[in-house]
Amino acid sequence: MSAITVSRVLREPEKVSAELRSRILKIIEEMDYVPDQAARALASRHNSTFGVLVASLTNRAFLGFMQGVEERVRDTSFRIQYANTHNCIEEEKRQVRLLLSQNTAGIVLGGMEGREAVSQLLQRAACPVVQVVDVGLETAGTAIALNHIEAAAAATRHLLACGYRRIAILGGSPDERSRRRIEGFSRVMQEAGLFELALIQYENAATSTQMGCRLLRRALKAVPDIDAVFCQNDDIALGVLFEAQRMGKRVPEDLGICGYNDLDFASVMEPPLTTIRTPLFEMGYRSADLMIRAASGKRMERQTIDLGFELIERKTTRRIPA
């Protein structure tokens, strides 16, 4: 068994037969061999590590994205290095510079705040870069995208179609995604002649179930006759449901609730949550797939891949008789 074959198993396992790969990996495990990643990076054009930058590691929505990344990278020779940018442009720039200095195999940029600030860094990058953005934003290269304006507009139109009229939007961390969802909500409400600035209620903090409780009470204090809320995340929607139940409000009769992302608990809430389903897992999977293909020598096209969204109608909204 040659050293070249062993090296290929460690660096490009897909090029070695399953039987031979299994034999070599068993020997490596028995020897407790630990590869020298620094030496590997010197001998290669990259260090076999993908940098994945996300806006918040505590946001449940990003967990689905990261699960998609992990699933695609599993059973390859690549590894993942996560970084939390905290929705901070300067931190995003710092993390990008750090990854580039490490001869990284590629960068997946999950935040949108520093898109323009890091564009020059990304354009000069010697590694492939995939950005996760809104479809309306220009990027330095390849992008996995979602139309946040249209998704929010679809949620708002659904609430209006149900017969709700005093609709508030609740959210936190007013980043680029949030601003675009507010834009979609505001546009539809203005077209319906129902928009009021007081219907927009936000906290400048990471979203949480507790935030949903607080924001519902704040919204009702500002506009007492609110009959529906569009929540920018499902965790906020869960808090709204809990708080509405404490206040004796019936859902969906007295208060309609629509969430965003369709997280795992949305379908098992009582009542189950109407929400916007975003393809979080697929976004992560496709981002990692593009990275792997590019790092393996395939040319990466400059393109924006819109993965779309879906309105999932459940029982926190219902059609109100005219």
Short mmCIF file of C-alpha atoms in Angstrom, two decimals:
data_model
loop_
_atom_site.label_atom_id
_atom_site.label_comp_id
_atom_site.label_asym_id
_atom_site.label_seq_id
_atom_site.Cartn_x
_atom_site.Cartn_y
_atom_site.Cartn_z
CA MET A 1 0.00 0.00 0.00
CA SER A 2 1.69 3.22 -1.15
CA ALA A 3 1.95 6.53 0.70
CA ILE A 4 0.16 8.19 -2.22
CA THR A 5 -2.87 5.93 -1.75
CA VAL A 6 -3.00 6.67 1.99
CA SER A 7 -2.74 10.40 1.27
CA ARG A 8 -5.55 10.16 -1.24
CA VAL A 9 -7.82 8.45 1.29
CA LEU A 10 -7.22 11.33 3.72
CA ARG A 11 -7.55 14.14 1.18
CA GLU A 12 -9.81 12.80 -1.59
CA PRO A 13 -11.63 9.72 -0.22
CA GLU A 14 -14.15 9.71 -3.07
CA LYS A 15 -11.34 8.74 -5.49
CA VAL A 16 -10.55 5.50 -3.63
CA SER A 17 -12.68 2.35 -3.74
CA ALA A 18 -14.91 1.75 -0.73
CA GLU A 19 -13.15 -1.49 0.18
CA LEU A 20 -9.63 -0.05 0.05
CA ARG A 21 -10.74 3.12 1.83
CA SER A 22 -12.25 1.04 4.64
CA ARG A 23 -9.03 -0.97 5.08
CA ILE A 24 -6.82 2.11 5.21
CA LEU A 25 -9.11 4.01 7.59
CA LYS A 26 -9.16 1.00 9.93
CA ILE A 27 -5.34 0.95 10.03
CA ILE A 28 -5.27 4.71 10.64
CA GLU A 29 -7.70 4.32 13.53
CA GLU A 30 -5.69 1.48 15.06
CA MET A 31 -2.53 3.63 14.90
CA ASP A 32 -4.35 6.65 16.44
CA TYR A 33 -2.89 8.72 13.62
CA VAL A 34 -3.59 12.46 13.78
CA PRO A 35 -3.01 14.37 10.50
CA ASP A 36 -0.82 17.49 10.59
CA GLN A 37 -3.24 20.04 9.17
CA ALA A 38 -0.63 22.80 9.00
CA ALA A 39 1.64 20.63 6.89
CA ARG A 40 -1.29 19.62 4.71
CA ALA A 41 -2.18 23.27 4.09
CA LEU A 42 1.41 23.99 3.03
CA ALA A 43 1.38 21.09 0.60
CA SER A 44 -2.01 22.01 -0.81
CA ARG A 45 -3.67 25.12 -2.20
CA HIS A 46 -5.97 25.21 0.86
CA ASN A 47 -6.30 23.81 4.40
CA SER A 48 -9.43 21.68 3.72
CA THR A 49 -11.50 23.90 6.06
CA PHE A 50 -14.58 25.87 5.07
CA GLY A 51 -15.34 29.02 7.01
CA VAL A 52 -19.05 29.48 7.74
CA LEU A 53 -20.00 32.92 9.08
CA VAL A 54 -23.47 33.34 10.56
CA ALA A 55 -25.12 36.36 12.12
CA SER A 56 -26.10 34.60 15.36
CA LEU A 57 -25.31 31.13 16.68
CA THR A 58 -28.22 31.46 19.14
CA ASN A 59 -30.84 32.01 16.42
CA ARG A 60 -32.74 28.75 15.92
CA ALA A 61 -33.20 29.53 12.23
CA PHE A 62 -29.45 29.26 11.66
CA LEU A 63 -29.43 25.77 13.21
CA GLY A 64 -31.32 24.40 10.22
CA PHE A 65 -28.87 26.12 7.91
CA MET A 66 -25.89 24.64 9.74
CA GLN A 67 -27.45 21.17 9.71
CA GLY A 68 -27.59 21.42 5.92
CA VAL A 69 -23.91 22.40 5.78
CA GLU A 70 -22.96 19.53 8.09
CA GLU A 71 -24.93 16.98 6.06
CA ARG A 72 -23.18 17.91 2.81
CA VAL A 73 -19.69 18.01 4.31
CA ARG A 74 -20.10 14.69 6.14
CA ASP A 75 -18.13 11.84 4.52
CA THR A 76 -15.78 14.27 2.77
CA SER A 77 -12.26 15.31 3.71
CA PHE A 78 -13.40 18.88 4.45
CA ARG A 79 -14.01 20.40 7.87
CA ILE A 80 -16.09 23.37 9.02
CA GLN A 81 -15.03 26.37 11.07
CA TYR A 82 -17.97 28.44 12.34
CA ALA A 83 -17.83 32.10 13.33
CA ASN A 84 -20.50 34.28 14.94
CA THR A 85 -20.57 37.82 13.51
CA HIS A 86 -23.25 39.09 15.95
CA ASN A 87 -24.78 41.16 13.10
CA CYS A 88 -21.70 43.38 13.37
CA ILE A 89 -20.04 44.67 10.19
CA GLU A 90 -16.61 45.10 11.81
CA GLU A 91 -16.72 41.59 13.27
CA GLU A 92 -17.73 40.19 9.89
CA LYS A 93 -14.76 41.91 8.22
CA ARG A 94 -12.41 40.66 10.95
CA GLN A 95 -13.58 37.07 10.59
CA VAL A 96 -13.27 37.17 6.79
CA ARG A 97 -9.70 38.48 7.04
CA LEU A 98 -8.86 35.78 9.59
CA LEU A 99 -10.21 33.00 7.36
CA LEU A 100 -8.38 34.30 4.30
CA SER A 101 -5.11 34.43 6.26
CA GLN A 102 -5.52 30.73 7.11
CA ASN A 103 -5.54 29.59 3.47
CA THR A 104 -9.14 28.46 3.89
CA ALA A 105 -10.77 26.22 1.28
CA GLY A 106 -13.79 28.52 0.97
CA ILE A 107 -16.14 30.89 2.78
CA VAL A 108 -19.89 30.73 3.26
CA LEU A 109 -21.08 34.16 4.37
CA GLY A 110 -24.44 33.85 6.11
CA GLY A 111 -24.76 37.47 7.24
CA MET A 112 -25.96 40.33 5.07
CA GLU A 113 -24.92 43.35 7.13
CA GLY A 114 -21.32 43.64 5.93
CA ARG A 115 -22.04 42.68 2.34
CA GLU A 116 -20.68 45.93 0.86
CA ALA A 117 -17.98 46.38 3.49
CA VAL A 118 -16.39 42.99 2.75
CA SER A 119 -17.00 42.99 -1.01
CA GLN A 120 -13.45 44.04 -1.87
CA LEU A 121 -12.02 41.38 0.44
CA LEU A 122 -14.22 38.75 -1.17
CA GLN A 123 -13.38 39.84 -4.71
CA ARG A 124 -9.66 39.44 -3.97
CA ALA A 125 -10.14 36.11 -2.18
CA ALA A 126 -8.14 33.21 -3.60
CA CYS A 127 -10.83 30.78 -2.42
CA PRO A 128 -14.47 30.31 -3.53
CA VAL A 129 -17.09 32.38 -1.72
CA VAL A 130 -20.85 31.78 -1.37
CA GLN A 131 -23.06 34.47 0.13
CA VAL A 132 -26.51 33.86 1.62
CA VAL A 133 -28.50 37.00 0.84
CA ASP A 134 -31.78 38.50 -0.31
CA VAL A 135 -32.50 38.12 -4.02
CA GLY A 136 -32.48 41.89 -4.45
CA LEU A 137 -28.90 42.38 -3.27
CA GLU A 138 -25.82 42.49 -5.46
CA THR A 139 -23.01 40.14 -4.43
CA ALA A 140 -19.36 39.62 -5.26
CA GLY A 141 -20.03 36.20 -6.77
CA THR A 142 -22.26 33.21 -6.15
CA ALA A 143 -25.27 33.62 -3.86
CA ILE A 144 -27.94 31.44 -2.29
CA ALA A 145 -30.95 33.71 -1.92
CA LEU A 146 -34.43 34.22 -0.54
CA ASN A 147 -36.89 37.03 -1.28
CA HIS A 148 -37.61 38.37 2.19
CA ILE A 149 -39.77 41.24 0.90
CA GLU A 150 -42.09 38.93 -1.01
CA ALA A 151 -42.18 36.39 1.83
CA ALA A 152 -43.32 39.07 4.29
CA ALA A 153 -45.79 40.42 1.74
CA ALA A 154 -47.27 36.92 1.29
CA ALA A 155 -47.72 36.54 5.06
CA THR A 156 -49.40 39.95 5.32
CA ARG A 157 -51.70 39.27 2.35
CA HIS A 158 -52.72 35.99 3.97
CA LEU A 159 -53.69 37.74 7.20
CA LEU A 160 -55.69 40.33 5.24
CA ALA A 161 -57.41 37.58 3.24
CA CYS A 162 -58.43 35.94 6.52
CA GLY A 163 -60.28 39.15 7.44
CA TYR A 164 -57.81 40.60 9.94
CA ARG A 165 -57.30 44.36 9.60
CA ARG A 166 -55.28 45.67 12.54
CA ILE A 167 -52.11 43.71 11.82
CA ALA A 168 -48.83 44.34 13.65
CA ILE A 169 -45.33 43.12 12.78
CA LEU A 170 -43.10 42.03 15.68
CA GLY A 171 -39.36 41.39 15.54
CA GLY A 172 -35.87 41.89 16.89
CA SER A 173 -32.33 42.66 15.71
CA PRO A 174 -33.21 45.08 12.89
CA ASP A 175 -30.70 43.67 10.40
CA GLU A 176 -31.00 43.61 6.61
CA ARG A 177 -33.36 40.61 6.63
CA SER A 178 -35.63 42.28 9.18
CA ARG A 179 -35.65 45.57 7.30
CA ARG A 180 -36.73 43.82 4.11
CA ARG A 181 -39.51 41.94 5.88
CA ILE A 182 -40.74 45.23 7.31
CA GLU A 183 -40.67 46.64 3.78
CA GLY A 184 -42.82 43.79 2.46
CA PHE A 185 -45.28 44.11 5.35
CA SER A 186 -45.49 47.91 5.08
CA ARG A 187 -46.04 47.86 1.31
CA VAL A 188 -49.03 45.51 1.53
CA MET A 189 -50.57 47.37 4.47
CA GLN A 190 -50.15 50.70 2.67
CA GLU A 191 -51.81 49.28 -0.44
CA ALA A 192 -54.73 48.20 1.76
CA GLY A 193 -54.90 51.65 3.37
CA LEU A 194 -54.29 50.13 6.81
CA PHE A 195 -50.69 51.06 7.61
CA GLU A 196 -49.70 52.80 10.84
CA LEU A 197 -46.17 53.25 12.11
CA ALA A 198 -47.26 52.05 15.58
CA LEU A 199 -48.01 48.63 14.06
CA ILE A 200 -44.24 48.03 13.74
CA GLN A 201 -42.86 46.86 17.09
CA TYR A 202 -39.21 45.86 17.52
CA GLU A 203 -36.52 45.22 20.11
CA ASN A 204 -32.86 45.61 19.17
CA ALA A 205 -31.87 42.19 20.49
CA ALA A 206 -31.72 38.54 19.47
CA THR A 207 -35.19 37.06 19.03
CA SER A 208 -36.63 34.78 21.69
CA THR A 209 -39.90 33.41 23.04
CA GLN A 210 -39.69 35.92 25.91
CA MET A 211 -39.39 38.74 23.37
CA GLY A 212 -42.66 37.62 21.80
CA CYS A 213 -44.42 37.95 25.15
CA ARG A 214 -43.07 41.48 25.66
CA LEU A 215 -43.74 42.66 22.12
CA LEU A 216 -47.38 41.56 22.13
CA ARG A 217 -48.10 43.57 25.28
CA ARG A 218 -46.19 46.56 23.86
CA ALA A 219 -48.08 46.35 20.56
CA LEU A 220 -51.46 46.16 22.31
CA LYS A 221 -50.55 49.15 24.44
CA ALA A 222 -49.70 51.15 21.32
CA VAL A 223 -52.67 49.87 19.25
CA PRO A 224 -55.26 48.25 21.57
CA ASP A 225 -57.44 46.82 18.79
CA ILE A 226 -54.74 44.72 17.08
CA ASP A 227 -56.35 41.54 15.76
CA ALA A 228 -53.34 39.80 14.16
CA VAL A 229 -49.54 39.76 14.28
CA PHE A 230 -46.89 38.78 11.77
CA CYS A 231 -43.83 37.60 13.70
CA GLN A 232 -40.41 37.71 12.10
CA ASN A 233 -39.42 34.41 13.69
CA ASP A 234 -41.35 31.41 14.97
CA ASP A 235 -39.85 31.76 18.44
CA ILE A 236 -41.44 35.21 18.71
CA ALA A 237 -44.73 33.70 17.50
CA LEU A 238 -44.54 31.06 20.25
CA GLY A 239 -44.13 33.78 22.86
CA VAL A 240 -47.07 35.70 21.37
CA LEU A 241 -49.24 32.58 21.65
CA PHE A 242 -48.29 32.04 25.31
CA GLU A 243 -48.93 35.68 26.18
CA ALA A 244 -52.24 35.78 24.30
CA GLN A 245 -53.41 32.72 26.24
CA ARG A 246 -52.41 34.36 29.54
CA MET A 247 -54.41 37.44 28.53
CA GLY A 248 -57.48 35.34 27.75
CA LYS A 249 -57.35 36.01 24.01
CA ARG A 250 -58.56 33.23 21.73
CA VAL A 251 -56.27 32.24 18.85
CA PRO A 252 -57.19 32.59 16.02
CA GLU A 253 -60.62 34.11 16.82
CA ASP A 254 -59.40 37.17 18.76
CA LEU A 255 -55.83 37.19 17.50
CA GLY A 256 -54.34 35.69 14.35
CA ILE A 257 -50.65 34.74 14.42
CA CYS A 258 -48.28 34.12 11.51
CA GLY A 259 -44.64 33.16 12.05
CA TYR A 260 -41.57 32.89 9.86
CA ASN A 261 -39.20 29.97 9.08
CA ASP A 262 -41.39 26.96 10.03
CA LEU A 263 -39.12 25.69 12.79
CA ASP A 264 -39.56 22.17 14.14
CA PHE A 265 -42.03 23.13 16.89
CA ALA A 266 -44.36 25.14 14.62
CA SER A 267 -46.45 22.14 13.54
CA VAL A 268 -46.85 20.76 17.09
CA MET A 269 -47.88 23.95 18.85
CA GLU A 270 -51.49 24.13 20.04
CA PRO A 271 -52.89 25.51 17.88
CA PRO A 272 -50.32 24.70 15.14
CA LEU A 273 -48.63 27.80 13.73
CA THR A 274 -49.32 29.38 10.36
CA THR A 275 -45.89 30.43 9.09
CA ILE A 276 -43.59 31.12 6.15
CA ARG A 277 -41.51 28.04 5.41
CA THR A 278 -37.96 28.93 4.39
CA PRO A 279 -35.62 26.22 3.02
CA LEU A 280 -33.01 26.60 5.77
CA PHE A 281 -31.56 23.11 5.46
CA GLU A 282 -31.38 23.31 1.67
CA MET A 283 -29.71 26.73 1.85
CA GLY A 284 -26.94 25.27 4.00
CA TYR A 285 -26.67 22.10 1.91
CA ARG A 286 -26.49 23.96 -1.39
CA SER A 287 -23.94 26.44 -0.02
CA ALA A 288 -21.65 23.63 1.14
CA ASP A 289 -22.15 21.74 -2.13
CA LEU A 290 -21.01 24.76 -4.13
CA MET A 291 -17.97 25.09 -1.86
CA ILE A 292 -16.99 21.45 -2.26
CA ARG A 293 -17.38 21.52 -6.03
CA ALA A 294 -15.32 24.70 -6.35
CA ALA A 295 -12.60 23.49 -3.97
CA SER A 296 -12.40 20.28 -6.01
CA GLY A 297 -11.64 22.23 -9.17
CA LYS A 298 -15.06 22.92 -10.69
CA ARG A 299 -15.49 26.50 -11.93
CA MET A 300 -17.98 28.47 -9.84
CA GLU A 301 -20.41 30.54 -11.89
CA ARG A 302 -21.44 34.02 -10.78
CA GLN A 303 -25.12 33.49 -10.10
CA THR A 304 -27.94 34.03 -7.60
CA ILE A 305 -29.91 30.88 -6.75
CA ASP A 306 -33.37 31.76 -5.41
CA LEU A 307 -34.63 28.83 -3.30
CA GLY A 308 -38.06 30.36 -2.71
CA PHE A 309 -40.46 30.13 0.25
CA GLU A 310 -43.89 28.68 1.04
CA LEU A 311 -46.81 29.91 3.13
CA ILE A 312 -47.92 27.09 5.46
CA GLU A 313 -51.47 27.73 6.64
CA ARG A 314 -52.29 26.08 9.95
CA LYS A 315 -54.64 26.92 12.81
CA THR A 316 -53.30 30.17 14.30
CA THR A 317 -55.10 31.94 11.45
CA ARG A 318 -58.54 31.30 10.05
CA ARG A 319 -60.96 32.81 7.57
CA ILE A 320 -63.25 35.24 9.34
CA PRO A 321 -66.79 35.43 7.87
CA ALA A 322 -67.49 38.78 6.25
#
